[in-house]
Amino acid sequence: MDILEVKELKKSFGELIAVNKVSFNIEEGEVVAIIGPNGAGKTTLINLISRWIKEDEGIIKFLGKDIKYAGPIQALEMGIARSFQIPRVFGKMSVLDNIRLAITSKEKKSKKILSFFESDKNIKERAIEILEKFNLLEKMNLFADELPHGDRKLLDVAIAFSLNPKLLLLDEPTSGVSAAEKTRVMNRIIDTIRKENITTILVEHDMDVVFEYSSRILVMNEGKIIADDTPERILNNDLVKQIMGGK
């Protein structure tokens, strides 16, 4: 079953065509990486899917529904969540409260009328469960800005995860993370999303991460998708090697 369908998507900024007639489908449960040189249009594509910006042309269907008129809040309510290249966490709030706030913001319109105490207890239990999944439970009382960078990235993804997404968009989840920490961070992220069978799109510059953790790779260049294949075939694609500088 296709969870996401993109057809002839186009987005320009002045004379720059950032995304140029892009089409692809993603099936439920896939972990799809998007790679390409700087300026290829990867983050613009993620911004379009998450509805942070609107396309000039084309169609995006999520779970079979056209989301043309949705904004980022509506997309989130539908089940599209994202993390960011620079973690968007509340630095002066505890790790636990960052997760509790995200859960509350997601559930506030759908919760039954309960007492504040009962609601708070349920939300705290859910937050603790999520922090355990991301190996952050022992740090739940720290301020977010006290975390090392790798754990801040994990918290950013955990916040997106706490919104119960059907589609999770990860923008450079290992950006700024030391080489020694990348495996720990990615193992925790991928293990969690695969256990929950969350369809994921991963934008990442580190090719070791891409080939280790993705099941399929889309290669972008100058706003277009020039290859869409398995990691093994992408690795041996001469055009991709040329565009990626031999990486």
Short mmCIF file of C-alpha atoms in Angstrom, two decimals:
data_model
loop_
_atom_site.label_atom_id
_atom_site.label_comp_id
_atom_site.label_asym_id
_atom_site.label_seq_id
_atom_site.Cartn_x
_atom_site.Cartn_y
_atom_site.Cartn_z
CA MET A 1 0.00 0.00 0.00
CA ASP A 2 1.32 3.43 -0.97
CA ILE A 3 1.35 5.78 1.99
CA LEU A 4 2.74 8.71 -0.04
CA GLU A 5 2.30 9.57 -3.71
CA VAL A 6 4.11 12.51 -5.28
CA LYS A 7 3.29 13.52 -8.86
CA GLU A 8 5.04 16.11 -11.03
CA LEU A 9 5.95 18.24 -8.02
CA LYS A 10 7.55 21.59 -8.78
CA LYS A 11 8.79 24.44 -6.58
CA SER A 12 10.71 27.53 -7.65
CA PHE A 13 12.28 30.39 -5.73
CA GLY A 14 12.56 33.20 -8.23
CA GLU A 15 14.48 31.81 -11.20
CA LEU A 16 15.81 28.84 -9.20
CA ILE A 17 13.85 25.63 -9.74
CA ALA A 18 14.48 23.79 -6.48
CA VAL A 19 12.18 20.83 -7.19
CA ASN A 20 11.54 20.06 -10.83
CA LYS A 21 8.72 17.69 -11.85
CA VAL A 22 9.48 15.13 -9.14
CA SER A 23 7.38 11.95 -8.97
CA PHE A 24 7.65 8.90 -6.69
CA ASN A 25 5.61 6.63 -4.42
CA ILE A 26 6.51 5.30 -0.98
CA GLU A 27 4.99 2.14 0.45
CA GLU A 28 4.00 1.66 4.06
CA GLY A 29 6.91 0.57 6.25
CA GLU A 30 9.71 1.66 3.91
CA VAL A 31 12.79 3.54 5.09
CA VAL A 32 13.69 5.68 2.07
CA ALA A 33 16.79 7.86 1.91
CA ILE A 34 17.05 10.97 -0.25
CA ILE A 35 20.59 11.90 -1.23
CA GLY A 36 22.23 14.39 -3.55
CA PRO A 37 24.77 17.21 -3.63
CA ASN A 38 24.18 20.49 -1.81
CA GLY A 39 21.42 22.44 -3.51
CA ALA A 40 19.87 19.36 -5.11
CA GLY A 41 16.44 20.13 -3.63
CA LYS A 42 16.30 17.55 -0.82
CA THR A 43 15.25 19.79 2.04
CA THR A 44 12.82 21.69 -0.20
CA LEU A 45 11.17 18.38 -1.02
CA ILE A 46 10.87 17.54 2.69
CA ASN A 47 9.42 21.00 3.35
CA LEU A 48 6.82 20.43 0.64
CA ILE A 49 5.77 17.02 1.96
CA SER A 50 5.52 18.33 5.53
CA ARG A 51 3.60 21.36 4.15
CA TRP A 52 5.96 23.97 5.54
CA ILE A 53 5.93 25.41 2.03
CA LYS A 54 3.48 25.02 -0.87
CA GLU A 55 4.26 23.67 -4.30
CA ASP A 56 3.86 25.65 -7.50
CA GLU A 57 2.65 22.62 -9.42
CA GLY A 58 1.98 18.94 -8.83
CA ILE A 59 0.14 16.70 -6.39
CA ILE A 60 1.01 15.17 -3.03
CA LYS A 61 -1.29 12.41 -1.80
CA PHE A 62 -1.00 11.04 1.73
CA LEU A 63 -2.98 7.89 2.49
CA GLY A 64 -4.78 8.43 -0.79
CA LYS A 65 -5.88 11.99 -0.01
CA ASP A 66 -4.70 15.12 -1.81
CA ILE A 67 -3.08 17.38 0.82
CA LYS A 68 -2.70 20.40 -1.45
CA TYR A 69 -4.54 22.73 0.90
CA ALA A 70 -3.02 21.43 4.14
CA GLY A 71 -0.59 23.47 6.19
CA PRO A 72 1.98 22.06 8.63
CA ILE A 73 -0.52 21.73 11.50
CA GLN A 74 -3.04 19.92 9.33
CA ALA A 75 -0.29 17.65 7.99
CA LEU A 76 0.72 16.82 11.55
CA GLU A 77 -2.87 16.01 12.44
CA MET A 78 -3.01 13.69 9.42
CA GLY A 79 0.08 11.85 10.63
CA ILE A 80 3.09 13.54 9.00
CA ALA A 81 5.80 14.49 11.52
CA ARG A 82 9.37 15.63 11.05
CA SER A 83 12.67 16.33 12.75
CA PHE A 84 15.05 19.10 11.75
CA GLN A 85 18.70 19.45 10.77
CA ILE A 86 19.12 21.80 13.75
CA PRO A 87 17.18 20.22 16.64
CA ARG A 88 14.08 22.22 17.59
CA VAL A 89 13.87 21.49 21.30
CA PHE A 90 13.05 23.72 24.25
CA GLY A 91 16.47 24.10 25.82
CA LYS A 92 15.27 25.45 29.17
CA MET A 93 12.69 22.70 29.63
CA SER A 94 13.49 19.23 30.90
CA VAL A 95 13.85 16.34 28.47
CA LEU A 96 10.68 14.84 29.94
CA ASP A 97 8.70 18.07 29.57
CA ASN A 98 9.75 18.43 25.94
CA ILE A 99 8.06 15.10 25.23
CA ARG A 100 5.05 15.84 27.45
CA LEU A 101 4.47 19.12 25.65
CA ALA A 102 4.55 17.41 22.25
CA ILE A 103 2.07 14.73 23.38
CA THR A 104 -0.26 17.35 24.85
CA SER A 105 -0.18 19.44 21.67
CA LYS A 106 -1.10 16.37 19.62
CA GLU A 107 -3.86 15.06 21.87
CA LYS A 108 -5.53 18.22 23.11
CA LYS A 109 -8.33 18.13 20.54
CA SER A 110 -9.07 14.43 20.78
CA LYS A 111 -8.80 13.60 24.48
CA LYS A 112 -11.95 12.78 26.39
CA ILE A 113 -12.80 15.12 29.25
CA LEU A 114 -10.67 13.90 32.16
CA SER A 115 -9.41 15.50 35.28
CA PHE A 116 -6.12 17.37 34.92
CA PHE A 117 -4.42 14.91 37.26
CA GLU A 118 -5.50 11.83 35.33
CA SER A 119 -4.57 13.42 32.01
CA ASP A 120 -1.18 14.50 33.29
CA LYS A 121 -0.49 11.02 34.66
CA ASN A 122 -1.31 9.37 31.34
CA ILE A 123 0.81 11.83 29.40
CA LYS A 124 3.75 11.37 31.75
CA GLU A 125 3.56 7.60 31.42
CA ARG A 126 3.52 7.87 27.63
CA ALA A 127 6.46 10.32 27.69
CA ILE A 128 8.50 7.99 29.90
CA GLU A 129 7.77 5.11 27.55
CA ILE A 130 9.04 7.13 24.59
CA LEU A 131 12.18 8.28 26.40
CA GLU A 132 12.94 4.66 27.24
CA LYS A 133 12.65 3.72 23.56
CA PHE A 134 15.20 6.40 22.69
CA ASN A 135 17.50 5.59 25.60
CA LEU A 136 16.96 9.01 27.19
CA LEU A 137 15.13 7.95 30.35
CA GLU A 138 18.11 8.45 32.66
CA LYS A 139 18.41 12.03 31.38
CA MET A 140 14.73 12.95 31.60
CA ASN A 141 15.24 15.57 34.33
CA LEU A 142 18.08 17.37 32.55
CA PHE A 143 17.40 20.56 30.65
CA ALA A 144 17.43 19.83 26.93
CA ASP A 145 20.32 22.23 26.38
CA GLU A 146 22.41 20.20 28.84
CA LEU A 147 22.34 17.18 26.55
CA PRO A 148 25.29 16.29 24.31
CA HIS A 149 24.57 16.92 20.64
CA GLY A 150 23.84 13.28 19.81
CA ASP A 151 21.21 13.08 22.54
CA ARG A 152 19.69 16.40 21.42
CA LYS A 153 19.24 14.85 17.98
CA LEU A 154 17.63 11.81 19.59
CA LEU A 155 15.31 14.07 21.56
CA ASP A 156 14.30 15.93 18.41
CA VAL A 157 13.38 12.63 16.74
CA ALA A 158 11.66 11.43 19.93
CA ILE A 159 9.49 14.57 19.90
CA ALA A 160 8.45 13.81 16.31
CA PHE A 161 7.87 10.16 17.26
CA SER A 162 5.66 11.20 20.18
CA LEU A 163 3.21 12.76 17.71
CA ASN A 164 2.21 9.25 16.54
CA PRO A 165 3.23 9.74 12.91
CA LYS A 166 2.34 7.45 10.06
CA LEU A 167 5.07 9.15 8.03
CA LEU A 168 8.25 10.41 9.70
CA LEU A 169 10.56 12.83 7.88
CA LEU A 170 14.13 12.98 9.22
CA ASP A 171 16.24 15.90 7.99
CA GLU A 172 19.94 15.15 8.59
CA PRO A 173 19.52 13.16 11.84
CA THR A 174 23.31 12.77 12.24
CA SER A 175 24.27 16.34 11.30
CA GLY A 176 26.90 17.58 13.75
CA VAL A 177 27.08 14.22 15.52
CA SER A 178 30.58 12.84 16.02
CA ALA A 179 31.61 9.81 14.01
CA ALA A 180 31.83 7.77 17.21
CA GLU A 181 28.22 8.64 18.12
CA LYS A 182 26.52 8.23 14.72
CA THR A 183 26.07 4.48 14.99
CA ARG A 184 24.54 4.75 18.47
CA VAL A 185 22.15 7.50 17.40
CA MET A 186 21.05 5.82 14.17
CA ASN A 187 20.72 2.35 15.71
CA ARG A 188 18.35 3.76 18.31
CA ILE A 189 16.30 5.71 15.76
CA ILE A 190 16.01 2.94 13.18
CA ASP A 191 15.36 0.22 15.74
CA THR A 192 12.47 2.25 17.18
CA ILE A 193 10.81 3.17 13.89
CA ARG A 194 11.12 -0.37 12.53
CA LYS A 195 9.56 -1.88 15.66
CA GLU A 196 6.66 0.54 15.24
CA ASN A 197 6.61 0.06 11.42
CA ILE A 198 6.72 3.81 10.81
CA THR A 199 7.27 4.78 7.20
CA THR A 200 10.32 7.04 7.10
CA ILE A 201 12.01 9.41 4.67
CA LEU A 202 15.62 10.14 5.58
CA VAL A 203 17.64 13.05 4.17
CA GLU A 204 21.28 12.43 4.99
CA HIS A 205 24.74 13.44 3.73
CA ASP A 206 26.66 10.62 5.40
CA MET A 207 26.71 7.82 2.83
CA ASP A 208 27.69 5.21 5.41
CA VAL A 209 24.46 6.00 7.27
CA VAL A 210 22.41 5.97 4.06
CA PHE A 211 23.63 2.60 2.85
CA GLU A 212 23.50 1.00 6.28
CA TYR A 213 19.97 1.98 7.27
CA SER A 214 17.81 2.64 4.19
CA SER A 215 15.88 0.07 2.19
CA ARG A 216 15.66 2.31 -0.89
CA ILE A 217 17.42 5.43 -2.12
CA LEU A 218 16.23 8.38 -4.20
CA VAL A 219 19.02 10.44 -5.73
CA MET A 220 18.34 14.10 -6.49
CA ASN A 221 20.34 16.50 -8.63
CA GLU A 222 19.35 19.98 -9.79
CA GLY A 223 15.81 19.50 -8.50
CA LYS A 224 15.19 16.18 -10.27
CA ILE A 225 15.24 12.55 -9.21
CA ILE A 226 17.88 10.88 -11.34
CA ALA A 227 17.83 7.46 -9.69
CA ASP A 228 15.46 5.42 -7.52
CA ASP A 229 16.73 1.99 -6.52
CA THR A 230 18.05 -0.32 -3.85
CA PRO A 231 21.20 0.66 -1.93
CA GLU A 232 23.18 -2.05 -3.70
CA ARG A 233 22.27 -0.81 -7.16
CA ILE A 234 22.73 2.85 -6.23
CA LEU A 235 26.20 2.01 -4.95
CA ASN A 236 27.13 0.71 -8.40
CA ASN A 237 25.39 3.42 -10.43
CA ASP A 238 28.05 5.30 -12.42
CA LEU A 239 25.93 8.44 -12.86
CA VAL A 240 25.29 8.61 -9.11
CA LYS A 241 29.01 8.13 -8.42
CA GLN A 242 29.82 11.01 -10.76
CA ILE A 243 27.25 13.36 -9.21
CA MET A 244 28.17 12.47 -5.64
CA GLY A 245 31.87 12.98 -6.32
CA GLY A 246 32.81 9.36 -6.24
CA LYS A 247 31.24 8.74 -2.84
#
